Amino acid sequence: MINDESSSNSVSNKLGKLKVAVGGIEDLSEVMFVMERSFSKTYGESWNNNQSRSMLSLPGTQLFLARLGDELCGFAICRIVAGEEELLMIAVDPAFRKIGIATSLLKEITLRAIEQGVEVIFLEVRANNPAQSLYQRQGFEKIGVRTAYYTGRNKVKYDANTYRKLLQSDS
């Protein structure tokens, strides 16, 4: 938590320069750098280069990049199919956490999803991941559990919670 005013202003100034834009496969090397720094090998959540490249080449997949100046500080990968979107991956470089970058990415994803007529966004997150509070603050609700969804170090299995965010009413 930031308590002093000068630090708070510094965070506001940084986020004022934050740009979230759609990227592509050409940005993969930067994405992989952030992914390597962002995910512990313990839980088996991150993707390798080939998995990321394959996912980004699928129809309906979008890569969102969060940059402060020229530096990539976070990203998200989503896929839209049949009016539904799945947030497949979101990561913020540890050096840039707790200043609102993930929130900015989620807001941009939501806005673009609404523009594209998406009705609901789904995601899975490791059951003991503290990021769940972020998703809940952004309007996602827990709707289920996927047992042994992630395979981590030494083949240890971890459950994932499934969340959804409704974007449009059925009326």
Coordinates of C-alpha atoms in Angstrom, one line a residue:
M1 CA 0.0 0.0 0.0
I2 CA 1.3 3.5 -0.9
N3 CA 0.9 5.9 1.9
D4 CA 2.9 8.9 1.1
E5 CA 1.6 11.5 -1.3
S6 CA 4.7 11.7 -3.5
S7 CA 4.6 8.0 -4.2
S8 CA 0.9 8.2 -5.0
N9 CA 1.5 11.0 -7.5
S10 CA 4.3 9.0 -9.0
V11 CA 2.0 6.0 -9.5
S12 CA -0.6 8.3 -11.1
N13 CA 2.0 9.8 -13.4
K14 CA 3.2 6.4 -14.5
L15 CA -0.4 5.2 -15.2
G16 CA -1.1 8.4 -17.1
K17 CA 1.6 7.3 -19.6
L18 CA 0.3 3.7 -19.7
K19 CA -0.8 2.6 -23.2
V20 CA -2.9 -0.5 -23.8
A21 CA -3.0 -1.6 -27.4
V22 CA -3.5 -4.7 -29.5
G23 CA -0.3 -6.5 -30.4
G24 CA 0.6 -9.5 -32.6
I25 CA 3.0 -12.4 -33.0
E26 CA 5.7 -9.9 -33.8
D27 CA 5.6 -8.9 -30.1
L28 CA 6.1 -12.5 -28.9
S29 CA 9.7 -12.1 -27.7
E30 CA 8.7 -9.3 -25.4
V31 CA 5.7 -11.2 -24.2
M32 CA 7.8 -14.2 -23.4
F33 CA 10.2 -12.0 -21.4
V34 CA 7.3 -10.8 -19.2
M35 CA 5.8 -14.2 -18.9
E36 CA 9.1 -15.7 -17.7
R37 CA 9.4 -13.0 -15.0
S38 CA 5.7 -13.2 -14.0
F39 CA 5.0 -16.9 -13.4
S40 CA 6.6 -19.2 -10.9
K41 CA 7.5 -22.6 -12.3
T42 CA 6.0 -24.1 -9.2
Y43 CA 2.4 -24.0 -10.5
G44 CA 2.7 -24.7 -14.3
E45 CA 0.7 -21.7 -15.4
S46 CA 2.9 -20.1 -18.0
W47 CA 3.2 -21.1 -21.6
N48 CA 6.3 -21.7 -23.7
N49 CA 7.1 -19.9 -26.9
N50 CA 5.5 -22.5 -29.2
Q51 CA 2.3 -22.7 -27.1
S52 CA 2.0 -18.9 -27.2
R53 CA 2.7 -18.7 -30.9
S54 CA 0.1 -21.4 -31.6
M55 CA -2.6 -19.6 -29.5
L56 CA -1.9 -16.2 -31.1
S57 CA -2.3 -17.8 -34.6
L58 CA -5.9 -19.0 -33.9
P59 CA -8.8 -17.0 -35.2
G60 CA -10.4 -14.7 -32.7
T61 CA -7.3 -14.5 -30.5
Q62 CA -6.2 -11.1 -29.4
L63 CA -3.0 -10.0 -27.6
F64 CA -3.3 -6.8 -25.5
L65 CA 0.0 -5.1 -24.6
A66 CA 0.4 -2.6 -21.7
R67 CA 3.4 -0.3 -22.1
L68 CA 4.9 2.5 -20.1
G69 CA 6.8 4.4 -22.7
D70 CA 8.6 1.7 -24.8
E71 CA 8.7 -0.9 -22.0
L72 CA 6.3 -3.8 -22.0
C73 CA 5.0 -4.1 -18.5
G74 CA 2.1 -6.5 -18.9
F75 CA 0.0 -8.3 -21.4
A76 CA -3.2 -10.4 -21.8
I77 CA -4.2 -13.0 -24.3
C78 CA -8.0 -13.5 -25.0
R79 CA -10.0 -15.5 -27.5
I80 CA -13.5 -14.8 -28.7
V81 CA -15.6 -17.7 -30.0
A82 CA -19.4 -17.7 -30.5
G83 CA -20.1 -14.5 -28.5
E84 CA -18.0 -15.6 -25.6
E85 CA -14.5 -14.5 -24.6
E86 CA -12.0 -16.4 -22.6
L87 CA -9.1 -14.6 -20.8
L88 CA -6.5 -17.2 -21.5
M89 CA -3.5 -15.4 -19.9
I90 CA -2.8 -12.1 -18.1
A91 CA 0.6 -11.1 -16.7
V92 CA 2.2 -8.1 -15.2
D93 CA 6.0 -7.9 -14.8
P94 CA 6.8 -8.1 -11.1
A95 CA 8.6 -4.7 -11.3
F96 CA 5.3 -3.0 -12.3
R97 CA 2.8 -4.7 -10.0
K98 CA 0.3 -3.1 -7.7
I99 CA 0.0 0.1 -9.7
G100 CA -3.1 -0.7 -11.7
I101 CA -1.7 -2.3 -14.9
A102 CA -3.8 -5.5 -14.6
T103 CA -6.9 -3.4 -13.9
S104 CA -6.2 -1.3 -17.0
L105 CA -5.8 -4.4 -19.1
L106 CA -9.0 -5.9 -17.8
K107 CA -10.9 -2.7 -18.5
E108 CA -9.6 -2.5 -22.1
I109 CA -10.5 -6.2 -22.7
T110 CA -14.0 -5.6 -21.3
L111 CA -14.5 -2.4 -23.5
R112 CA -13.3 -4.2 -26.7
A113 CA -15.4 -7.2 -25.9
I114 CA -18.6 -5.1 -25.5
E115 CA -17.7 -3.4 -28.8
Q116 CA -17.5 -6.8 -30.5
G117 CA -20.9 -8.0 -29.1
V118 CA -19.4 -10.4 -26.5
E119 CA -21.9 -11.4 -23.9
V120 CA -19.6 -13.0 -21.3
I121 CA -15.9 -13.3 -20.4
F122 CA -14.6 -16.5 -18.7
L123 CA -11.3 -17.2 -17.1
E124 CA -9.6 -19.9 -15.0
V125 CA -7.2 -19.0 -12.2
R126 CA -5.2 -21.2 -9.8
A127 CA -7.4 -21.7 -6.7
N128 CA -4.8 -20.2 -4.4
N129 CA -3.8 -17.3 -6.6
P130 CA -4.2 -13.9 -4.9
A131 CA -5.2 -12.4 -8.3
Q132 CA -8.8 -13.7 -7.6
S133 CA -9.5 -10.5 -5.6
L134 CA -8.6 -8.4 -8.6
Y135 CA -11.0 -10.4 -10.8
Q136 CA -13.8 -10.1 -8.2
R137 CA -13.2 -6.3 -8.0
Q138 CA -13.6 -6.1 -11.8
G139 CA -17.0 -7.8 -11.7
F140 CA -16.1 -11.5 -12.2
E141 CA -17.9 -14.1 -10.2
K142 CA -16.7 -17.6 -9.3
I143 CA -18.8 -20.2 -11.0
G144 CA -16.9 -23.4 -10.6
V145 CA -13.7 -25.4 -9.9
R146 CA -11.6 -27.4 -12.3
T147 CA -9.9 -30.1 -10.4
A148 CA -6.2 -30.6 -11.1
Y149 CA -6.2 -28.0 -13.9
Y150 CA -2.6 -27.0 -13.6
T151 CA 0.4 -29.4 -13.4
G152 CA 3.3 -27.8 -11.6
R153 CA 6.8 -28.8 -10.6
N154 CA 7.2 -32.5 -9.8
K155 CA 3.8 -33.2 -11.4
V156 CA 1.9 -31.6 -8.4
K157 CA -1.6 -30.8 -9.5
Y158 CA -3.4 -27.5 -8.6
D159 CA -7.1 -26.7 -8.9
A160 CA -8.4 -23.7 -10.9
N161 CA -11.4 -21.6 -10.1
T162 CA -13.6 -20.6 -13.1
Y163 CA -14.9 -17.0 -13.2
R164 CA -17.3 -15.2 -15.5
K165 CA -18.2 -11.7 -16.1
L166 CA -21.6 -11.0 -17.8
L167 CA -21.4 -8.1 -20.2
Q168 CA -24.9 -7.8 -21.7
S169 CA -28.4 -8.8 -20.6
D170 CA -30.4 -11.4 -22.5
S171 CA -33.3 -9.0 -23.0

